[in-house]
Short mmCIF file of C-alpha atoms in Angstrom, two decimals:
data_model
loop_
_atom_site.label_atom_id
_atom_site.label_comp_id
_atom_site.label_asym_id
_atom_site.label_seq_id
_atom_site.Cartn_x
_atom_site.Cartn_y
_atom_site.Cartn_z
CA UNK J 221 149.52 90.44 86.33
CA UNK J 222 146.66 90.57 83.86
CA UNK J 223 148.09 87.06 82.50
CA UNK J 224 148.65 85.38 85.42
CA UNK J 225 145.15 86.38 86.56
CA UNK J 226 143.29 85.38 83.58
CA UNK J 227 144.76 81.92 84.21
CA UNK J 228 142.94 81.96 87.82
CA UNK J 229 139.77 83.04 86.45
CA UNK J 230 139.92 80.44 83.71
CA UNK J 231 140.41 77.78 86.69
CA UNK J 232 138.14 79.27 89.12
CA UNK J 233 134.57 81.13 89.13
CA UNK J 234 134.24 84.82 87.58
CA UNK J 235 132.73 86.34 90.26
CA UNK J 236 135.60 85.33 93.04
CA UNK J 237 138.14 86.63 90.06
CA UNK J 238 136.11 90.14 89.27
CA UNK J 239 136.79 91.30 93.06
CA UNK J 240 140.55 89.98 92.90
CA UNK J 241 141.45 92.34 89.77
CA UNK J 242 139.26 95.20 88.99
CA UNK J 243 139.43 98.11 86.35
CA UNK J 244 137.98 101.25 87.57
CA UNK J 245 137.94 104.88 87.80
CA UNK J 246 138.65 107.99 90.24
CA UNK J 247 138.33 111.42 89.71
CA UNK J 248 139.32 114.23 92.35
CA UNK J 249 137.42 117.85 91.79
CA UNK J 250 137.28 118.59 88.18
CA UNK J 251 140.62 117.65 86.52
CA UNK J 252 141.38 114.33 84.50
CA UNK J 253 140.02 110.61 85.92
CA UNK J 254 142.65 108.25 86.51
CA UNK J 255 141.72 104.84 85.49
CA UNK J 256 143.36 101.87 87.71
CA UNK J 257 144.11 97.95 87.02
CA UNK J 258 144.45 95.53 90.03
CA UNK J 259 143.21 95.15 93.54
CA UNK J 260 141.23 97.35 94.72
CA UNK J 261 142.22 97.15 98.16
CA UNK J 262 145.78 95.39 97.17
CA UNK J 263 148.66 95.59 94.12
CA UNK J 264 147.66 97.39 91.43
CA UNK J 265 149.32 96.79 87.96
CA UNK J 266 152.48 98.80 85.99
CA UNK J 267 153.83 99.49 82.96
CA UNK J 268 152.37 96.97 80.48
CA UNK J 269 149.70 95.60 82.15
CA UNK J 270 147.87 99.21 82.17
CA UNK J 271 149.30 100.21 79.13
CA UNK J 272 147.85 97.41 77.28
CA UNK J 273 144.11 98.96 77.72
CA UNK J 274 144.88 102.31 76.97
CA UNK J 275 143.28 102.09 73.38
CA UNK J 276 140.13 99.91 74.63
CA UNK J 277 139.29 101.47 77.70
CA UNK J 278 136.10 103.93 76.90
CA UNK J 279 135.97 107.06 79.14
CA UNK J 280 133.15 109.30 78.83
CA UNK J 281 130.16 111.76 81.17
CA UNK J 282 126.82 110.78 80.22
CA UNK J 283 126.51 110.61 76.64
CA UNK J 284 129.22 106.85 75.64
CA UNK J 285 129.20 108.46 72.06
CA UNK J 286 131.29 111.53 73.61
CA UNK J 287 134.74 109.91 74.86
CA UNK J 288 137.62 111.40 76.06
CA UNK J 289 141.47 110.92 75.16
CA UNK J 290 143.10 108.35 77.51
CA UNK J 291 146.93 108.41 77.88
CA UNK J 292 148.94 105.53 79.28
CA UNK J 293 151.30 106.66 82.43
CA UNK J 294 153.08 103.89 84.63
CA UNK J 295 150.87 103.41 87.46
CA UNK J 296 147.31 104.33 85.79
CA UNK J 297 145.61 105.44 82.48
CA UNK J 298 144.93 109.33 82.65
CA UNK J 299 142.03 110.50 80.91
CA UNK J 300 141.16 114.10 79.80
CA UNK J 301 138.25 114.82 81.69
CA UNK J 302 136.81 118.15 82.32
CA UNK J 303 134.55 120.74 84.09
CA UNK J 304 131.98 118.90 86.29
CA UNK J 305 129.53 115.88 86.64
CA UNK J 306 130.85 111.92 86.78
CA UNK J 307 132.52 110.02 84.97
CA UNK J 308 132.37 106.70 83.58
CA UNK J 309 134.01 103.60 81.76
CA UNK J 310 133.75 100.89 79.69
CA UNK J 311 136.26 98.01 78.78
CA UNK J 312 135.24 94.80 77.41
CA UNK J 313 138.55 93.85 76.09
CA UNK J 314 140.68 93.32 79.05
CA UNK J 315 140.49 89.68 78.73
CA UNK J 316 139.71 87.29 75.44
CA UNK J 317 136.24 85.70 75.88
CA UNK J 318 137.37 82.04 77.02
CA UNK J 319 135.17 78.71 77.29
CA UNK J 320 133.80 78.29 80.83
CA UNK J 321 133.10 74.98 82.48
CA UNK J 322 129.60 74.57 80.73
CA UNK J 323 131.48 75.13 77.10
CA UNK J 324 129.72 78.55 76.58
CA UNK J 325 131.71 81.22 75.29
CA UNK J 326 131.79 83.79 77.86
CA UNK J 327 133.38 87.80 78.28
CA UNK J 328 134.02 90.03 80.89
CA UNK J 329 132.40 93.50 80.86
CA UNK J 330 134.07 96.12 83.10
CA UNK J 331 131.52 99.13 83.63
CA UNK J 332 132.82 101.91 86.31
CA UNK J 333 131.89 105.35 87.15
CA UNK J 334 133.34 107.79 90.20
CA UNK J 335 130.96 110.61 91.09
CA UNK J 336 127.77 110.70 92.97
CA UNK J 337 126.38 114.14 91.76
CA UNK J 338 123.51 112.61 88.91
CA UNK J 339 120.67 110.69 89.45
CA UNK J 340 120.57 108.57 86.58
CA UNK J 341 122.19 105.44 84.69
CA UNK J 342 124.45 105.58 81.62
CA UNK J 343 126.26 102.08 82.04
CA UNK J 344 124.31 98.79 81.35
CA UNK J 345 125.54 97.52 84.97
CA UNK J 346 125.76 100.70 87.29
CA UNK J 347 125.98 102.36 90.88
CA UNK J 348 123.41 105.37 91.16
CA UNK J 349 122.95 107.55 94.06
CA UNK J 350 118.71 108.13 94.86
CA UNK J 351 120.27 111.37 95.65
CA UNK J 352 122.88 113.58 94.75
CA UNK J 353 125.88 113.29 96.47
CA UNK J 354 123.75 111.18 99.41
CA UNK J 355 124.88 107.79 100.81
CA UNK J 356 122.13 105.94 99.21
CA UNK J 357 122.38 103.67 95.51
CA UNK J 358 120.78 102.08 93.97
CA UNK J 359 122.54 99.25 91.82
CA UNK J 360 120.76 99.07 88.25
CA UNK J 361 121.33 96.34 85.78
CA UNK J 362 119.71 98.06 81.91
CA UNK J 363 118.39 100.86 84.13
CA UNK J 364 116.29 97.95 86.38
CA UNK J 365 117.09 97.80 90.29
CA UNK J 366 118.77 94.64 91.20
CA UNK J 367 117.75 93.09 94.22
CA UNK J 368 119.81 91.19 96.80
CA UNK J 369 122.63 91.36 94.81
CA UNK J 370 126.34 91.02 96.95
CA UNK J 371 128.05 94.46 97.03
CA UNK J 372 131.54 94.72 98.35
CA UNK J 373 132.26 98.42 99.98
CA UNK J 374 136.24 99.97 100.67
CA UNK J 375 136.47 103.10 102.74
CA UNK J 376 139.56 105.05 103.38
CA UNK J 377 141.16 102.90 105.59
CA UNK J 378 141.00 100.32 103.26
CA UNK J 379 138.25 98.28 105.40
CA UNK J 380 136.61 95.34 103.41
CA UNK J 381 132.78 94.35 104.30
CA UNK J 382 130.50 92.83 101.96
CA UNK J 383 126.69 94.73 101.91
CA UNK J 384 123.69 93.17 99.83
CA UNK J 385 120.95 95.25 97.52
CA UNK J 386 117.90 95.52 99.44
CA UNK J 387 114.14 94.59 97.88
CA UNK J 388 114.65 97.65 95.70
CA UNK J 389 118.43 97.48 94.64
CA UNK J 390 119.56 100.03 97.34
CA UNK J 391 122.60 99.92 99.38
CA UNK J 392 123.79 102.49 101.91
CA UNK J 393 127.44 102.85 102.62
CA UNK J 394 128.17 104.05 106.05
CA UNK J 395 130.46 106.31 104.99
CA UNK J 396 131.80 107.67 108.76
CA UNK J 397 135.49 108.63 107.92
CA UNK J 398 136.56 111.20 104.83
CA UNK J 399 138.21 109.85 101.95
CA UNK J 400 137.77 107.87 99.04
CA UNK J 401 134.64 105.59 98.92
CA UNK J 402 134.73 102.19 96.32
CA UNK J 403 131.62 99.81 95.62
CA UNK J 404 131.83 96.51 93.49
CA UNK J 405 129.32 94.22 92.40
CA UNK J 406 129.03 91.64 89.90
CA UNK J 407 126.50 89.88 87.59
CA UNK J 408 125.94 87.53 84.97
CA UNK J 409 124.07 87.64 81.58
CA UNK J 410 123.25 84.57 79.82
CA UNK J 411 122.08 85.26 76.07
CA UNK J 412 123.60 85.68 72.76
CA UNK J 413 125.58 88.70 72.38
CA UNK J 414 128.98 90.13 70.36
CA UNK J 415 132.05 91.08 71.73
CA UNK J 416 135.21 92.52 70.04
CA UNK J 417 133.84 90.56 67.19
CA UNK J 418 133.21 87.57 68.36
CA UNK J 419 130.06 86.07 69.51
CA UNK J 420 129.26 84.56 72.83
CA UNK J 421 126.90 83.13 75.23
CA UNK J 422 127.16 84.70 78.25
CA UNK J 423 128.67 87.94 79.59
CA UNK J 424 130.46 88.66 82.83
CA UNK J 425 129.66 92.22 84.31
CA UNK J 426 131.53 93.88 87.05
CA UNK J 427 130.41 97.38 87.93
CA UNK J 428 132.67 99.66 90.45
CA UNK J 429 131.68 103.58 92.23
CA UNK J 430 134.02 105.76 93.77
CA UNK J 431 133.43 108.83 95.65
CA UNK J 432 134.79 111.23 98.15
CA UNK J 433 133.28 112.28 101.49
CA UNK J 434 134.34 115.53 102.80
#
């Protein structure tokens, strides 16, 4: 699936293809994270397709330095997370940096975290709570609030609605039902920067929270 969709996003805007196939992370209690590929709210991807970013995929608590082991299984990457706080990820390999329409050079950066329990940032593009474990985040782009920024919220049931960041970044999911909670946004970086190597000129992020109500 990862092939066919990369030949979408290559015909169609990045930010209509970062909803449609996502790379994120859930955690339940205090075991081991499971990191999915695929639609959020749709297919998710097998065999291959997740084993293919099981040696690029960065888990890790606060501190990126400290990462844990991530093991490949069928359906998701497992990684060996333990005791408590969140957890988060970084992948900036899942796709080859392709030319876009203006002839830039551009990647995708997948950020992710699942948790609400701390109060500050340790992705570049992230989802943090003004409280712990409260309803409220606020979406930070290099630890800045981004305002009226599109946020796309799943609950439970699998119900779709699209929120935006308020004058100070914050969104507030109306999280009525128990279960698992997932927020997406997206946002793009023009600039000079490296990735996997190779330079480019503009970078793709897409940034992804999931929590639990009780």
């Amino acid at each position: 699936m990862i092939k066919k969709t990369l030949v979408t996003l290559l015909l169609s805007s990045f930010a209509a293809a970062s909803f449609a196939h996502q790379v994120w992370v859930e955690r339940d209690a205090t075991g081991p994270a499971r990191v999915y590929v695929g639609d959020i709210d749709g297919e998710r991807d097998h065999g291959d397709d997740v084993k293919t970013l099981e040696a690029t995929t960065k888990v890790f608590g606060k501190d990126a330095k400290k990462t844990v082991k991530v093991t490949a299984h069928n359906a998701y990457l497992e990684a060996a997370t333990t005791g408590a706080g969140d957890v988060r990820l970084i992948n900036d390999q899942v796709w080859k940096p392709w030319k876009n329409k203006d002839g830039e050079l551009q990647a995708a950066v997948f950020n992710s975290r699942a948790g609400r329990t701390e109060t500050a940032a340790a992705l570049d593009f992230e989802f943090v709570p003004t409280a712990a474990n409260g309803n409220t985040f606020t979406l930070t782009f290099k630890g800045k609030p981004v305002a009226d920024k599109k946020v796309t919220i799943v609950n439970p049931e699998q119900w779709v609605k699209g929120f935006k960041t308020d004058a100070k970044g914050h969104v507030e999911v109306p999280a009525t039902a128990k279960g698992r909670y997932i927020l997406m946004s997206s946002h793009d970086v023009k600039g000079e920067a490296e990735v996997a190597g190779q330079k480019v000129q503009k970078l793709s992020y897409t940034t992804t929270l999931s929590f639990v109500a009780e």
